[in-house]
Tab-separated table of C-alpha atoms in Angstrom:
chain	number	residue	atom	x	y	z
A	1	MET	CA	91.235	94.252	92.607
A	2	THR	CA	92.189	90.718	91.821
A	3	ALA	CA	95.483	89.005	91.180
A	4	ALA	CA	94.485	88.773	87.508
A	5	THR	CA	94.284	92.572	87.193
A	6	LEU	CA	97.851	92.813	88.445
A	7	ALA	CA	99.319	90.659	85.678
A	8	PRO	CA	100.775	92.609	82.758
A	9	ALA	CA	100.431	91.391	79.192
A	10	ALA	CA	103.277	89.018	78.384
A	11	SER	CA	104.519	91.187	75.524
A	12	LEU	CA	104.794	94.256	77.774
A	13	VAL	CA	106.906	92.746	80.537
A	14	THR	CA	109.703	95.159	81.451
A	15	ARG	CA	111.316	95.928	84.772
A	16	GLY	CA	109.162	99.055	85.039
A	17	VAL	CA	105.966	97.117	84.394
A	18	LEU	CA	106.959	94.458	86.915
A	19	ALA	CA	107.870	97.104	89.511
A	20	GLN	CA	104.464	98.740	89.037
A	21	GLN	CA	102.811	95.346	89.390
A	22	TRP	CA	104.606	94.680	92.684
A	23	GLU	CA	103.844	98.177	93.964
A	24	ARG	CA	100.129	97.792	93.122
A	25	LEU	CA	100.124	94.479	94.943
A	26	ALA	CA	101.777	96.056	97.998
A	27	LEU	CA	99.342	98.980	97.985
A	28	TRP	CA	96.421	96.585	97.665
A	29	TYR	CA	97.732	94.792	100.744
A	30	LEU	CA	98.238	98.076	102.623
A	31	ASN	CA	94.681	99.185	101.870
A	32	GLY	CA	93.556	96.226	103.913
A	33	PRO	CA	91.546	93.776	101.872
A	34	VAL	CA	89.134	91.912	104.112
A	35	ASP	CA	90.774	88.677	103.037
A	36	ASP	CA	94.483	89.041	102.316
A	37	ALA	CA	94.824	85.454	101.069
A	38	PRO	CA	94.628	86.535	97.382
A	39	VAL	CA	97.475	88.999	97.957
A	40	TRP	CA	99.710	86.353	99.491
A	41	ALA	CA	98.712	83.869	96.775
A	42	ALA	CA	99.820	86.434	94.166
A	43	VAL	CA	103.113	86.970	96.022
A	44	ASP	CA	103.658	83.221	96.152
A	45	GLY	CA	102.878	82.865	92.461
A	46	LEU	CA	104.996	85.789	91.297
A	47	ALA	CA	108.046	84.874	93.384
A	48	ARG	CA	107.578	81.121	93.499
A	49	HIS	CA	111.283	80.321	93.230
A	50	LEU	CA	112.128	82.176	96.419
A	51	PRO	CA	111.711	80.227	99.632
A	52	GLU	CA	108.530	81.244	101.449
A	53	GLU	CA	110.368	83.147	104.186
A	54	GLN	CA	112.309	85.204	101.636
A	55	ARG	CA	109.152	85.938	99.616
A	56	THR	CA	107.473	87.153	102.791
A	57	ASN	CA	110.462	89.208	103.956
A	58	TRP	CA	111.000	90.979	100.610
A	59	PHE	CA	107.294	91.708	100.192
A	60	GLU	CA	107.071	92.999	103.775
A	61	GLN	CA	110.069	95.252	103.121
A	62	LEU	CA	108.361	96.545	99.980
A	63	PHE	CA	104.992	97.316	101.554
A	64	SER	CA	106.604	98.827	104.647
A	65	ALA	CA	108.871	101.182	102.704
A	66	LEU	CA	106.392	102.341	100.021
A	67	PRO	CA	104.412	104.766	102.225
A	68	VAL	CA	107.635	106.218	103.640
A	69	ARG	CA	109.080	106.651	100.147
A	70	ASP	CA	105.893	108.420	99.145
A	71	GLY	CA	106.144	110.848	102.089
A	72	ASP	CA	103.643	109.242	104.439
A	73	VAL	CA	105.756	109.281	107.593
A	74	ASP	CA	105.107	110.932	110.949
A	75	MET	CA	108.450	112.424	111.883
A	76	SER	CA	107.127	113.759	115.174
A	77	ALA	CA	107.410	110.238	116.545
A	78	LEU	CA	111.138	110.169	115.764
A	79	PRO	CA	113.907	111.488	117.997
A	80	LEU	CA	115.062	114.955	116.933
A	81	ASP	CA	118.409	113.697	115.641
A	82	GLU	CA	116.624	111.239	113.299
A	83	ARG	CA	114.243	113.735	111.644
A	84	ASP	CA	116.093	114.130	108.383
A	85	PRO	CA	113.397	113.877	105.687
A	86	ASP	CA	115.932	113.491	102.879
A	87	LEU	CA	117.694	110.614	104.623
A	88	ILE	CA	114.395	108.948	105.515
A	89	GLU	CA	113.185	109.220	101.924
A	90	GLN	CA	116.499	107.960	100.501
A	91	THR	CA	116.524	104.997	102.890
A	92	ALA	CA	112.957	104.104	101.863
A	93	ILE	CA	113.801	104.426	98.154
A	94	GLU	CA	116.746	102.080	98.646
A	95	ALA	CA	114.572	99.602	100.588
A	96	VAL	CA	111.914	99.603	97.836
A	97	ASP	CA	114.542	99.186	95.114
A	98	GLU	CA	116.257	96.357	96.994
A	99	ALA	CA	112.984	94.490	97.513
A	100	LEU	CA	111.972	94.969	93.876
A	101	ASP	CA	115.387	93.796	92.663
A	102	HIS	CA	114.970	90.525	94.543
A	103	LEU	CA	111.307	90.012	93.666
A	104	ILE	CA	111.692	90.910	89.995
A	105	THR	CA	114.890	88.912	89.486
A	106	THR	CA	113.148	85.919	90.968
A	107	GLN	CA	110.088	86.536	88.833
A	108	ASN	CA	112.170	86.709	85.653
A	109	LEU	CA	114.087	83.569	86.571
A	110	SER	CA	110.902	81.680	87.257
A	111	ARG	CA	109.455	82.681	83.851
A	112	GLU	CA	112.605	81.580	82.043
A	113	GLN	CA	112.562	78.223	83.817
A	114	ALA	CA	108.852	77.625	83.285
């Protein structure tokens, strides 16, 4: 996968398309490319109007929450009173949505200003 394969056609840019693009980028990162520099270059390019620390933080939130949202969480490692799968899933969904809202808003702003 390359950064170029992540870019949607300009005429098809919707929030859903952009969210899928960001999720593919996060999953690419999670699958452990030997060299993660292209991933971070894509993050920098897609969210170039966010300061670097914010780009990193929002992308880290996204790639950390995606597996949990998708049910890939080991609840046996959690204390008994924190093993609520519905709450864990809802928290992850909210974290993914929050990260995407920031990354996509920034992406749209940067395209309008370009």
